[in-house]
Short mmCIF file of C-alpha atoms and ligand atoms in Angstrom, two decimals:
data_model
loop_
_atom_site.label_atom_id
_atom_site.label_comp_id
_atom_site.label_asym_id
_atom_site.label_seq_id
_atom_site.Cartn_x
_atom_site.Cartn_y
_atom_site.Cartn_z
CA MET C 35 -16.79 -41.74 17.00
CA SER C 36 -18.37 -43.49 14.01
CA LYS C 37 -19.16 -41.44 10.94
CA LEU C 38 -22.51 -41.79 9.16
CA VAL C 39 -23.32 -40.48 5.69
CA ILE C 40 -27.03 -39.94 5.14
CA VAL C 41 -28.44 -39.32 1.69
CA GLY C 42 -32.14 -38.68 1.20
CA SER C 43 -34.72 -36.16 0.13
CA VAL C 44 -35.06 -32.89 2.02
CA ALA C 45 -38.56 -31.68 1.34
CA PHE C 46 -41.59 -29.57 1.89
CA ASP C 47 -44.45 -31.85 2.90
CA ALA C 48 -48.17 -31.06 2.94
CA ILE C 49 -50.00 -33.70 4.94
CA GLU C 50 -53.62 -34.56 5.58
CA THR C 51 -54.61 -36.96 8.33
CA PRO C 52 -58.02 -37.56 9.92
CA PHE C 53 -56.82 -35.17 12.66
CA GLY C 54 -55.80 -32.20 10.58
CA LYS C 55 -53.89 -30.75 7.70
CA THR C 56 -50.56 -28.98 7.26
CA ASP C 57 -49.23 -26.71 4.58
CA LYS C 58 -45.59 -27.06 3.45
CA ILE C 59 -43.70 -28.10 6.56
CA LEU C 60 -40.20 -29.58 6.84
CA GLY C 61 -40.15 -33.13 5.52
CA GLY C 62 -38.14 -35.56 3.44
CA ALA C 63 -36.34 -38.75 4.29
CA ALA C 64 -33.04 -37.15 5.35
CA PRO C 65 -34.30 -34.82 8.12
CA PHE C 66 -36.25 -37.68 9.72
CA ILE C 67 -33.24 -40.01 9.46
CA GLY C 68 -30.84 -37.33 10.72
CA LEU C 69 -32.97 -36.25 13.68
CA SER C 70 -33.42 -39.85 14.71
CA ALA C 71 -29.73 -40.76 14.31
CA SER C 72 -28.77 -37.63 16.26
CA GLN C 73 -30.06 -39.40 19.38
CA PHE C 74 -26.69 -41.17 19.36
CA ASP C 75 -23.23 -39.70 19.74
CA ILE C 76 -22.11 -40.14 16.16
CA ASP C 77 -20.79 -37.84 13.46
CA ALA C 78 -23.54 -37.64 10.81
CA SER C 79 -23.63 -35.70 7.55
CA ILE C 80 -26.63 -35.20 5.25
CA VAL C 81 -26.06 -35.20 1.48
CA SER C 82 -29.05 -33.66 -0.32
CA VAL C 83 -30.36 -30.70 -2.28
CA VAL C 84 -32.93 -27.94 -1.73
CA GLY C 85 -34.06 -24.87 -3.63
CA GLY C 86 -33.62 -21.18 -2.85
CA ASP C 87 -37.11 -21.32 -1.28
CA PHE C 88 -35.88 -23.50 1.61
CA PRO C 89 -35.88 -21.60 4.93
CA GLN C 90 -32.59 -21.18 6.77
CA GLU C 91 -34.36 -22.05 10.05
CA TYR C 92 -34.91 -25.61 8.81
CA LEU C 93 -31.21 -25.96 8.07
CA ASP C 94 -30.39 -24.48 11.48
CA LEU C 95 -32.70 -26.96 13.11
CA LEU C 96 -30.59 -29.79 11.69
CA SER C 97 -27.21 -28.24 12.42
CA ASN C 98 -28.32 -27.44 15.99
CA ARG C 99 -28.62 -31.19 16.45
CA SER C 100 -24.93 -31.52 15.45
CA ILE C 101 -25.77 -32.82 11.99
CA ASP C 102 -23.28 -31.72 9.33
CA ILE C 103 -25.26 -29.90 6.62
CA SER C 104 -22.36 -28.76 4.45
CA ALA C 105 -23.41 -31.24 1.74
CA ILE C 106 -26.99 -29.99 1.48
CA GLU C 107 -26.66 -28.14 -1.80
CA ILE C 108 -28.79 -25.02 -2.21
CA VAL C 109 -29.83 -24.36 -5.81
CA LYS C 110 -30.79 -20.69 -5.51
CA GLU C 111 -32.94 -20.54 -8.64
CA GLY C 112 -34.53 -23.95 -8.01
CA LYS C 113 -37.47 -25.18 -5.96
CA THR C 114 -37.32 -27.69 -3.11
CA PHE C 115 -38.75 -31.20 -3.57
CA PHE C 116 -42.44 -31.18 -2.65
CA TRP C 117 -44.52 -34.12 -1.50
CA SER C 118 -48.12 -34.24 -0.41
CA GLY C 119 -50.01 -37.19 1.04
CA ARG C 120 -53.39 -38.02 2.56
CA TYR C 121 -53.84 -40.74 5.17
CA HIS C 122 -56.84 -43.02 5.32
CA ASN C 123 -58.83 -43.45 8.51
CA ASP C 124 -56.73 -46.45 9.62
CA MET C 125 -53.58 -44.23 9.41
CA ASN C 126 -51.69 -47.25 8.09
CA SER C 127 -52.24 -46.48 4.44
CA ARG C 128 -52.00 -43.26 2.48
CA ASP C 129 -52.39 -41.81 -0.98
CA THR C 130 -49.64 -39.72 -2.49
CA LEU C 131 -51.32 -36.62 -3.90
CA VAL C 132 -48.30 -34.78 -5.31
CA THR C 133 -44.63 -35.61 -5.94
CA GLU C 134 -42.72 -32.68 -7.44
CA LEU C 135 -39.06 -33.63 -7.73
CA ASN C 136 -37.89 -30.09 -8.59
CA THR C 137 -34.19 -29.76 -7.64
CA LEU C 138 -34.07 -33.48 -6.83
CA ALA C 139 -34.67 -34.31 -10.51
CA ASP C 140 -31.09 -33.68 -11.61
CA PHE C 141 -29.20 -33.76 -8.37
CA ASN C 142 -25.54 -34.82 -8.38
CA PRO C 143 -24.61 -35.69 -4.82
CA VAL C 144 -21.20 -34.73 -3.47
CA VAL C 145 -20.05 -36.52 -0.32
CA PRO C 146 -17.82 -34.18 1.74
CA GLU C 147 -14.14 -35.22 1.64
CA ALA C 148 -14.14 -35.74 5.43
CA TYR C 149 -16.94 -38.30 5.19
CA ARG C 150 -15.64 -40.42 2.31
CA ASP C 151 -14.16 -42.85 4.81
CA ALA C 152 -17.38 -43.12 6.86
CA GLU C 153 -17.99 -46.58 8.30
CA TYR C 154 -21.77 -46.28 7.98
CA VAL C 155 -23.92 -45.15 5.05
CA MET C 156 -27.68 -44.69 5.11
CA LEU C 157 -29.10 -44.48 1.60
CA GLY C 158 -32.44 -42.84 2.34
CA ASN C 159 -35.30 -42.52 -0.03
CA LEU C 160 -34.50 -40.79 -3.32
CA HIS C 161 -33.48 -41.70 -6.85
CA PRO C 162 -31.46 -44.96 -6.84
CA ILE C 163 -28.89 -43.41 -9.19
CA VAL C 164 -28.20 -40.77 -6.55
CA GLN C 165 -27.98 -43.50 -3.89
CA GLN C 166 -25.43 -45.38 -6.04
CA GLY C 167 -23.59 -42.09 -6.73
CA VAL C 168 -22.98 -41.69 -3.01
CA LEU C 169 -21.66 -45.25 -2.68
CA ASP C 170 -19.32 -44.68 -5.63
CA GLN C 171 -17.70 -41.73 -3.84
CA MET C 172 -16.76 -43.68 -0.73
CA LYS C 173 -12.97 -44.10 -0.60
CA THR C 174 -13.03 -47.05 1.77
CA LYS C 175 -15.62 -49.80 1.85
CA PRO C 176 -18.16 -48.90 4.55
CA LYS C 177 -18.72 -51.37 7.35
CA LEU C 178 -22.47 -51.24 6.75
CA VAL C 179 -24.68 -49.79 4.02
CA VAL C 180 -28.42 -49.52 4.74
CA LEU C 181 -30.92 -48.66 2.00
CA ASP C 182 -34.49 -47.45 2.22
CA THR C 183 -36.73 -46.90 -0.77
CA MET C 184 -40.37 -46.70 -1.78
CA ASN C 185 -42.86 -47.75 -4.45
CA PHE C 186 -42.35 -44.50 -6.39
CA TRP C 187 -38.84 -45.62 -7.41
CA MET C 188 -40.00 -49.16 -8.15
CA ASP C 189 -42.51 -47.65 -10.56
CA CYS C 190 -40.17 -45.28 -12.34
CA ALA C 191 -36.57 -46.55 -11.89
CA LEU C 192 -36.74 -50.27 -11.14
CA GLU C 193 -33.56 -51.26 -13.00
CA ASP C 194 -31.49 -48.57 -11.25
CA LEU C 195 -32.99 -49.63 -7.95
CA LEU C 196 -32.10 -53.29 -8.48
CA ARG C 197 -28.54 -52.24 -9.35
CA VAL C 198 -28.01 -50.34 -6.08
CA ILE C 199 -29.83 -52.97 -3.98
CA LYS C 200 -27.12 -55.43 -5.05
CA ASN C 201 -24.52 -53.29 -3.25
CA VAL C 202 -26.13 -52.86 0.16
CA ASP C 203 -26.03 -54.91 3.36
CA VAL C 204 -29.42 -54.03 4.80
CA ILE C 205 -32.66 -52.95 3.16
CA THR C 206 -35.54 -51.43 5.08
CA ILE C 207 -38.79 -51.55 3.20
CA ASN C 208 -42.47 -51.61 4.10
CA ASP C 209 -44.65 -54.67 3.63
CA GLU C 210 -46.54 -53.46 0.56
CA GLU C 211 -43.30 -52.39 -1.11
CA ALA C 212 -41.67 -55.76 -0.34
CA ARG C 213 -44.64 -57.42 -2.06
CA GLN C 214 -44.41 -55.05 -5.04
CA LEU C 215 -40.64 -55.58 -5.38
CA THR C 216 -40.87 -59.36 -5.35
CA GLY C 217 -44.38 -60.17 -6.56
CA GLU C 218 -44.80 -62.37 -3.45
CA TYR C 219 -47.59 -62.03 -0.91
CA SER C 220 -45.84 -63.97 1.87
CA LEU C 221 -43.35 -61.67 3.60
CA VAL C 222 -41.13 -64.65 4.41
CA VAL C 223 -40.86 -65.54 0.74
CA ALA C 224 -40.50 -61.87 -0.19
CA ALA C 225 -37.62 -61.47 2.29
CA ARG C 226 -35.91 -64.55 0.83
CA LYS C 227 -36.21 -63.11 -2.67
CA ILE C 228 -34.80 -59.77 -1.52
CA HIS C 229 -31.86 -61.62 0.08
CA GLU C 230 -31.19 -63.11 -3.34
CA MET C 231 -31.08 -59.58 -4.81
CA GLY C 232 -28.11 -58.72 -2.53
CA PRO C 233 -28.88 -57.55 1.02
CA LYS C 234 -27.89 -59.98 3.78
CA TYR C 235 -30.38 -58.39 6.14
CA VAL C 236 -33.95 -57.44 5.27
CA VAL C 237 -36.12 -55.32 7.54
CA ILE C 238 -39.79 -55.29 6.64
CA LYS C 239 -41.71 -52.46 8.32
CA LYS C 240 -45.37 -53.07 9.02
CA GLY C 241 -46.44 -49.66 10.35
CA GLU C 242 -48.44 -49.99 13.56
CA HIS C 243 -47.82 -53.74 13.44
CA GLY C 244 -44.09 -53.48 14.03
CA ALA C 245 -41.10 -54.70 12.05
CA LEU C 246 -39.49 -58.00 11.01
CA LEU C 247 -35.74 -58.55 10.64
CA PHE C 248 -34.67 -61.42 8.38
CA HIS C 249 -31.15 -62.86 8.08
CA ASP C 250 -30.59 -66.23 6.38
CA ASP C 251 -33.06 -68.53 8.15
CA SER C 252 -33.38 -66.35 11.27
CA VAL C 253 -36.26 -63.97 11.90
CA PHE C 254 -36.76 -61.40 14.66
CA TYR C 255 -40.01 -59.55 15.25
CA ALA C 256 -40.56 -56.34 17.18
CA PRO C 257 -44.07 -54.98 17.68
CA ALA C 258 -44.77 -51.27 17.51
CA LEU C 259 -45.63 -49.71 20.86
CA PRO C 260 -49.41 -49.44 21.20
CA LEU C 261 -49.90 -45.67 21.37
CA GLU C 262 -52.88 -43.69 22.56
CA GLU C 263 -52.35 -41.01 19.98
CA VAL C 264 -51.15 -41.43 16.43
CA PHE C 265 -51.30 -38.05 14.81
CA ASP C 266 -49.21 -38.30 11.63
CA PRO C 267 -47.25 -41.39 10.50
CA THR C 268 -45.21 -39.44 7.92
CA GLY C 269 -41.52 -40.13 8.34
CA ALA C 270 -41.99 -43.04 10.75
CA GLY C 271 -40.17 -45.37 8.34
CA ASP C 272 -37.27 -42.94 7.96
CA THR C 273 -37.14 -42.34 11.69
CA PHE C 274 -37.00 -46.10 12.18
CA ALA C 275 -34.14 -46.38 9.66
CA GLY C 276 -32.25 -43.47 11.29
CA GLY C 277 -32.59 -45.00 14.74
CA PHE C 278 -31.64 -48.45 13.47
CA THR C 279 -28.51 -47.22 11.67
CA GLY C 280 -27.60 -44.65 14.32
CA TYR C 281 -27.67 -47.31 17.03
CA LEU C 282 -25.46 -49.66 14.98
CA ALA C 283 -23.02 -46.83 14.24
CA LYS C 284 -22.89 -45.83 17.92
CA THR C 285 -22.33 -49.38 19.18
CA ASP C 286 -20.16 -50.23 16.17
CA ASP C 287 -21.43 -53.81 16.28
CA ILE C 288 -23.19 -55.20 13.20
CA SER C 289 -23.97 -58.68 14.50
CA PHE C 290 -27.48 -60.06 14.05
CA GLU C 291 -27.93 -60.01 17.85
CA ASN C 292 -27.14 -56.30 17.98
CA MET C 293 -29.38 -55.63 14.98
CA LYS C 294 -32.28 -56.89 17.09
CA ASN C 295 -31.57 -54.06 19.55
CA ALA C 296 -31.28 -51.67 16.62
CA VAL C 297 -34.78 -52.69 15.49
CA ILE C 298 -36.10 -51.98 19.00
CA TYR C 299 -34.37 -48.57 19.06
CA GLY C 300 -35.72 -47.75 15.60
CA SER C 301 -39.25 -48.74 16.61
CA THR C 302 -39.02 -46.72 19.82
CA LEU C 303 -37.91 -43.57 18.01
CA ALA C 304 -40.60 -44.05 15.35
CA SER C 305 -43.20 -44.19 18.13
CA PHE C 306 -42.34 -40.57 18.98
CA CYS C 307 -42.33 -39.42 15.38
CA VAL C 308 -46.03 -40.22 14.84
CA GLU C 309 -47.20 -38.18 17.84
CA LYS C 310 -47.02 -34.80 16.07
CA PHE C 311 -47.10 -33.52 12.49
CA GLY C 312 -43.91 -33.84 10.47
CA THR C 313 -40.59 -33.62 12.32
CA GLU C 314 -42.01 -31.64 15.26
CA ARG C 315 -41.81 -34.37 17.87
CA MET C 316 -38.37 -35.57 16.75
CA GLU C 317 -37.00 -32.05 17.11
CA ASN C 318 -37.27 -32.12 20.88
CA VAL C 319 -37.55 -35.71 22.08
CA SER C 320 -35.09 -36.17 24.95
CA ARG C 321 -32.87 -39.16 25.65
CA GLU C 322 -34.68 -39.63 28.99
CA GLU C 323 -38.01 -39.94 27.17
CA VAL C 324 -36.47 -42.45 24.77
CA HIS C 325 -35.02 -44.51 27.63
CA LYS C 326 -38.37 -44.53 29.44
CA ARG C 327 -40.08 -45.82 26.34
CA LEU C 328 -37.43 -48.48 25.83
CA GLN C 329 -38.34 -49.76 29.30
CA GLN C 330 -42.01 -49.87 28.27
CA PHE C 331 -40.95 -51.79 25.19
CA LYS C 332 -39.16 -54.33 27.33
CA GLN C 333 -42.22 -54.81 29.51
CA LEU C 334 -44.47 -55.14 26.49
CA THR C 335 -42.49 -57.99 24.99
CA GLN C 336 -41.13 -59.86 28.03
CA PHE C 337 -42.81 -62.94 29.42
CA ASP C 338 -41.84 -65.98 31.35
CA ILE C 339 -43.70 -69.11 30.43
CA GLU C 340 -43.50 -72.54 31.97
CA LEU C 341 -43.95 -75.39 29.57
CA THR C 342 -46.54 -77.87 30.83
P1 AMP P 572 -42.13 -42.31 5.15
O1 AMP P 572 -43.41 -41.87 5.81
O2 AMP P 572 -41.11 -42.83 6.09
O3 AMP P 572 -42.38 -43.19 3.97
O4 AMP P 572 -41.45 -41.00 4.55
C1 AMP P 572 -42.16 -39.86 4.21
C2 AMP P 572 -41.19 -38.83 3.65
O5 AMP P 572 -40.71 -39.29 2.39
C3 AMP P 572 -41.88 -37.50 3.40
O6 AMP P 572 -41.33 -36.55 4.27
C4 AMP P 572 -41.61 -37.18 1.93
O7 AMP P 572 -41.12 -35.89 1.74
C5 AMP P 572 -40.59 -38.21 1.49
N1 AMP P 572 -40.87 -38.73 0.15
C6 AMP P 572 -42.07 -39.01 -0.40
N2 AMP P 572 -41.94 -39.46 -1.67
C7 AMP P 572 -40.60 -39.46 -1.92
C8 AMP P 572 -39.80 -39.82 -3.07
N3 AMP P 572 -40.36 -40.28 -4.19
N4 AMP P 572 -38.47 -39.70 -2.96
C9 AMP P 572 -37.90 -39.25 -1.83
N5 AMP P 572 -38.59 -38.90 -0.73
C10 AMP P 572 -39.92 -38.99 -0.76
#
């Protein structure tokens, strides 16, 4: 069974969408990644930090999905990372209202001994120095390192971010962030520039418009499933990344052809994430439901055309 190390924020989120509002629910990159990756039979461990205010039930929720939580440090006297965001009417864009790093501000990650030989590493969204710190602790070179980040770190830790980007195989990033990182409007040019920064594979997420996978001169595009209800897009990008990496770890095949399937799996899992607030939908989505939606995905994108 492949091992996967996941590093990322574990948070309280307060979210506002046109459909409603929540107060301090479970959020953060790592829970979304972990819940998504737990759809596959792999051995995943989350490396993160929370404060003494973090409820045990949230930790139980993760460990009940067979995710190793021994490396989620609890700083008793500290407060958990808090993020708040408000979505616009199109649900594709949002404003960050609050980012309180709290215990995340001076977090020193410790990868459990048993996971230092993991074949797969998912560097989820948090400070790039922490992401690099996790890579530095790996005893053997992982087969694949995937990195996700966001504009916040480009604004406040660009040099550190560029340093860790050099050391990863795949980057998943949304379209606006790819433009910010490269200063290029064209996503094709932006992907090429990101290749030059290090990653051999670049995944650009375009929210409800799907995702693009770039590798050398090859491009693959997967649409997002057209959904009747989009309730809360928070965590969709992390869910995508967790599904993408989880699928690759499960199949243990990192060819470009297999990465196309990983993009489809990631998109399918993300389509569940947006149906409820926060992690709620990802907590109970069944493999049967996922398989049914994968079939829908196939139908959506398959056609047979005769050239005239
Ligand atoms: P996504 O919608 O995939 O971009 O991810 C949203 C999640 O990212 C939320 O659950 C937040 O708690 C988390 N998040 C927001 N800002 C940051 C940040 N600066 N560092 C780490 N995680 C963050």
